[in-house]
Amino acid sequence: MARSTPGVTRQRLIDEAVRLFSTRGYAATSVADIQAACGLTTGSGALYKHFPSKQALLEAAVRRNLDRIAERGGETTGATGDPRADLERMARAVWQVIEEDRELIRIMLREFDGFTELFEGMWQGVLSGVYAQGARWIAAQRELGNVEADDPEATAAVLLASLTYYPLLQIMIGHTPGDLDPERFLAAWVRHAALTLGLAPRPA
């Protein structure tokens, strides 16, 4: 009867599977590879005590990602009275979401065609949900007279695309245009977003 190494949990199996899928690719990673990474005997079949298949591991990783997003709730939005401060806070929250799941996002970007339905849910949770929140924030700020945006939905899409471009390229190829320091990019993004939204300049 297959026995797991003491201390090897479902979460450890998920973590190691995600790491290997991210670095080697899903197809190139075997169940034996995942077991070995967890300190399990490669031929023991111990992984199957927790998961029926390699794909089930990937599905569990995506579910964990969606649970984390749900727990964060509305961290990416919320008005403070200073729209520029709101923009920076929201931008940092989006980057944090991407950074915390960078390995799983790398898998999604590389393996999307093979698991369209699975990753579609993750896409909706990671970016589409953030987009919807951003669009609502812009619309609310327009109602308050703080920003100028004829089309809040399209404006949110453009701003989110430019914001996520930096970390997604970093995840995929390890480089960004100009290889700018993240803080320098973020400061430029906030200035660009403020101009796009027609925010009044801060007092000197």
Tab-separated table of C-alpha atoms in Angstrom:
chain	number	residue	atom	x	y	z
A	1	MET	CA	0.000	0.000	0.000
A	2	ALA	CA	1.379	3.424	-1.009
A	3	ARG	CA	2.352	5.647	1.873
A	4	SER	CA	3.057	9.369	1.814
A	5	THR	CA	6.192	10.810	3.338
A	6	PRO	CA	5.289	12.411	6.683
A	7	GLY	CA	4.560	16.101	6.277
A	8	VAL	CA	3.695	15.929	2.568
A	9	THR	CA	0.302	17.553	2.203
A	10	ARG	CA	-2.072	18.395	-0.601
A	11	GLN	CA	-0.787	21.968	-0.528
A	12	ARG	CA	2.824	20.818	-0.860
A	13	LEU	CA	1.882	18.679	-3.839
A	14	ILE	CA	0.076	21.614	-5.445
A	15	ASP	CA	3.014	23.954	-4.787
A	16	GLU	CA	5.573	21.592	-6.304
A	17	ALA	CA	3.337	20.775	-9.273
A	18	VAL	CA	2.833	24.466	-10.044
A	19	ARG	CA	6.573	25.107	-9.776
A	20	LEU	CA	7.386	22.264	-12.147
A	21	PHE	CA	4.584	23.052	-14.607
A	22	SER	CA	5.819	26.647	-14.643
A	23	THR	CA	9.484	25.850	-15.237
A	24	ARG	CA	9.312	22.672	-17.336
A	25	GLY	CA	5.856	22.838	-18.880
A	26	TYR	CA	2.801	20.729	-18.106
A	27	ALA	CA	3.433	18.004	-20.676
A	28	ALA	CA	7.107	17.644	-19.716
A	29	THR	CA	6.299	17.160	-16.013
A	30	SER	CA	5.385	13.654	-14.898
A	31	VAL	CA	3.634	12.441	-11.767
A	32	ALA	CA	6.959	10.883	-10.769
A	33	ASP	CA	8.647	14.285	-11.085
A	34	ILE	CA	6.103	15.836	-8.736
A	35	GLN	CA	6.453	13.007	-6.228
A	36	ALA	CA	10.245	13.282	-6.294
A	37	ALA	CA	10.060	17.037	-5.716
A	38	CYS	CA	7.992	16.328	-2.601
A	39	GLY	CA	10.412	13.692	-1.318
A	40	LEU	CA	8.102	10.820	-2.209
A	41	THR	CA	9.253	7.560	-3.755
A	42	THR	CA	8.721	8.081	-7.474
A	43	GLY	CA	7.127	4.704	-8.105
A	44	SER	CA	4.987	4.596	-4.999
A	45	GLY	CA	1.888	6.227	-6.449
A	46	ALA	CA	1.601	8.215	-3.206
A	47	LEU	CA	0.355	11.288	-5.080
A	48	TYR	CA	-2.815	9.408	-5.978
A	49	LYS	CA	-3.810	9.301	-2.303
A	50	HIS	CA	-4.581	13.011	-2.722
A	51	PHE	CA	-5.268	13.541	-6.437
A	52	PRO	CA	-6.622	11.201	-9.106
A	53	SER	CA	-4.446	12.674	-11.868
A	54	LYS	CA	-1.883	15.274	-12.849
A	55	GLN	CA	-4.658	17.406	-14.328
A	56	ALA	CA	-6.509	17.292	-11.008
A	57	LEU	CA	-3.447	18.931	-9.429
A	58	LEU	CA	-3.597	21.753	-11.937
A	59	GLU	CA	-7.333	22.158	-11.377
A	60	ALA	CA	-6.759	22.341	-7.610
A	61	ALA	CA	-4.127	25.041	-8.125
A	62	VAL	CA	-6.571	27.125	-10.158
A	63	ARG	CA	-9.298	26.680	-7.528
A	64	ARG	CA	-6.855	27.815	-4.846
A	65	ASN	CA	-6.059	30.879	-6.943
A	66	LEU	CA	-9.748	31.750	-7.274
A	67	ASP	CA	-10.267	31.282	-3.527
A	68	ARG	CA	-7.440	33.724	-2.822
A	69	ILE	CA	-8.972	36.287	-5.161
A	70	ALA	CA	-12.350	35.901	-3.472
A	71	GLU	CA	-10.749	36.420	-0.053
A	72	ARG	CA	-9.146	39.656	-1.229
A	73	GLY	CA	-12.572	41.013	-2.114
A	74	GLY	CA	-12.432	44.655	-3.144
A	75	GLU	CA	-8.823	45.379	-2.212
A	76	THR	CA	-8.170	46.882	-5.627
A	77	THR	CA	-10.819	49.569	-5.366
A	78	GLY	CA	-12.247	52.103	-2.982
A	79	ALA	CA	-12.110	55.867	-2.952
A	80	THR	CA	-10.006	57.750	-0.411
A	81	GLY	CA	-10.710	61.281	-1.610
A	82	ASP	CA	-7.393	61.477	-3.473
A	83	PRO	CA	-7.819	59.938	-6.949
A	84	ARG	CA	-4.064	59.810	-7.566
A	85	ALA	CA	-3.522	57.929	-4.328
A	86	ASP	CA	-6.362	55.605	-5.335
A	87	LEU	CA	-4.693	54.932	-8.687
A	88	GLU	CA	-1.372	54.054	-7.084
A	89	ARG	CA	-2.996	51.835	-4.453
A	90	MET	CA	-5.061	50.008	-7.073
A	91	ALA	CA	-2.014	49.568	-9.305
A	92	ARG	CA	0.020	48.082	-6.470
A	93	ALA	CA	-2.852	45.754	-5.556
A	94	VAL	CA	-3.087	44.494	-9.151
A	95	TRP	CA	0.664	43.879	-9.267
A	96	GLN	CA	0.504	42.057	-5.948
A	97	VAL	CA	-2.239	39.750	-7.252
A	98	ILE	CA	-0.083	38.916	-10.274
A	99	GLU	CA	3.116	38.495	-8.252
A	100	GLU	CA	1.549	36.152	-5.702
A	101	ASP	CA	0.436	33.793	-8.477
A	102	ARG	CA	3.176	34.463	-11.019
A	103	GLU	CA	3.968	30.753	-11.550
A	104	LEU	CA	0.338	29.825	-12.124
A	105	ILE	CA	-0.119	32.825	-14.426
A	106	ARG	CA	2.920	31.684	-16.424
A	107	ILE	CA	1.273	28.285	-16.806
A	108	MET	CA	-1.989	29.923	-17.884
A	109	LEU	CA	-0.270	32.012	-20.544
A	110	ARG	CA	1.661	29.042	-21.918
A	111	GLU	CA	-0.958	26.304	-21.609
A	112	PHE	CA	-4.200	28.202	-22.215
A	113	ASP	CA	-5.080	26.396	-25.442
A	114	GLY	CA	-4.836	23.011	-23.748
A	115	PHE	CA	-7.062	23.951	-20.796
A	116	THR	CA	-9.300	26.673	-22.164
A	117	GLU	CA	-12.267	26.109	-19.882
A	118	LEU	CA	-10.122	25.766	-16.758
A	119	PHE	CA	-8.074	28.892	-17.371
A	120	GLU	CA	-11.034	30.939	-18.579
A	121	GLY	CA	-12.309	30.953	-15.000
A	122	MET	CA	-8.911	32.052	-13.744
A	123	TRP	CA	-8.768	34.819	-16.339
A	124	GLN	CA	-12.163	36.062	-15.256
A	125	GLY	CA	-11.034	36.096	-11.645
A	126	VAL	CA	-7.574	37.610	-12.056
A	127	LEU	CA	-8.071	40.308	-14.661
A	128	SER	CA	-11.678	40.622	-15.752
A	129	GLY	CA	-12.832	41.044	-12.156
A	130	VAL	CA	-10.197	43.708	-11.551
A	131	TYR	CA	-11.209	45.392	-14.811
A	132	ALA	CA	-14.861	45.548	-13.754
A	133	GLN	CA	-13.912	47.072	-10.407
A	134	GLY	CA	-11.713	49.656	-12.134
A	135	ALA	CA	-14.475	50.597	-14.544
A	136	ARG	CA	-16.881	51.098	-11.638
A	137	TRP	CA	-14.322	53.256	-9.827
A	138	ILE	CA	-13.852	55.477	-12.902
A	139	ALA	CA	-17.617	55.789	-13.377
A	140	ALA	CA	-18.072	56.737	-9.716
A	141	GLN	CA	-15.279	59.302	-9.885
A	142	ARG	CA	-16.857	60.769	-13.017
A	143	GLU	CA	-20.157	61.146	-11.189
A	144	LEU	CA	-18.303	63.027	-8.447
A	145	GLY	CA	-16.749	65.309	-11.055
A	146	ASN	CA	-13.212	64.142	-10.256
A	147	VAL	CA	-12.343	62.619	-13.633
A	148	GLU	CA	-13.179	63.040	-17.302
A	149	ALA	CA	-13.993	59.754	-19.024
A	150	ASP	CA	-16.583	59.510	-21.775
A	151	ASP	CA	-16.276	55.714	-21.760
A	152	PRO	CA	-15.290	54.363	-18.311
A	153	GLU	CA	-15.272	50.749	-19.501
A	154	ALA	CA	-12.894	51.360	-22.415
A	155	THR	CA	-10.733	53.673	-20.320
A	156	ALA	CA	-10.422	51.011	-17.614
A	157	ALA	CA	-9.468	48.419	-20.244
A	158	VAL	CA	-6.698	50.626	-21.651
A	159	LEU	CA	-5.297	51.499	-18.226
A	160	LEU	CA	-5.397	47.894	-17.011
A	161	ALA	CA	-3.752	46.631	-20.195
A	162	SER	CA	-0.861	49.064	-19.832
A	163	LEU	CA	-0.520	48.298	-16.116
A	164	THR	CA	-0.418	44.519	-16.498
A	165	TYR	CA	1.845	44.629	-19.564
A	166	TYR	CA	4.889	45.165	-17.344
A	167	PRO	CA	4.531	42.205	-14.927
A	168	LEU	CA	3.196	39.806	-17.572
A	169	LEU	CA	6.181	40.432	-19.855
A	170	GLN	CA	8.465	40.035	-16.854
A	171	ILE	CA	6.853	36.674	-16.105
A	172	MET	CA	7.045	35.457	-19.700
A	173	ILE	CA	10.487	36.582	-20.859
A	174	GLY	CA	12.168	38.232	-17.883
A	175	HIS	CA	12.348	41.624	-19.610
A	176	THR	CA	10.242	44.719	-20.193
A	177	PRO	CA	10.704	47.608	-22.650
A	178	GLY	CA	13.698	49.520	-21.321
A	179	ASP	CA	13.980	47.062	-18.395
A	180	LEU	CA	12.781	49.867	-16.173
A	181	ASP	CA	12.781	49.675	-12.386
A	182	PRO	CA	9.236	48.763	-11.236
A	183	GLU	CA	8.832	51.929	-9.173
A	184	ARG	CA	9.835	54.086	-12.125
A	185	PHE	CA	7.316	52.326	-14.361
A	186	LEU	CA	4.594	52.621	-11.728
A	187	ALA	CA	5.201	56.350	-11.216
A	188	ALA	CA	4.989	56.902	-14.983
A	189	TRP	CA	1.795	54.813	-15.154
A	190	VAL	CA	0.123	56.885	-12.420
A	191	ARG	CA	1.066	60.114	-14.241
A	192	HIS	CA	-0.249	58.683	-17.515
A	193	ALA	CA	-3.485	57.494	-15.888
A	194	ALA	CA	-4.003	60.901	-14.247
A	195	LEU	CA	-3.607	62.656	-17.610
A	196	THR	CA	-5.911	60.157	-19.304
A	197	LEU	CA	-8.571	60.757	-16.671
A	198	GLY	CA	-8.150	64.533	-16.760
A	199	LEU	CA	-7.233	64.847	-13.083
A	200	ALA	CA	-6.421	68.356	-11.962
A	201	PRO	CA	-2.730	68.898	-11.128
A	202	ARG	CA	-1.799	68.632	-7.475
A	203	PRO	CA	-1.160	71.953	-5.746
A	204	ALA	CA	2.478	73.004	-5.946
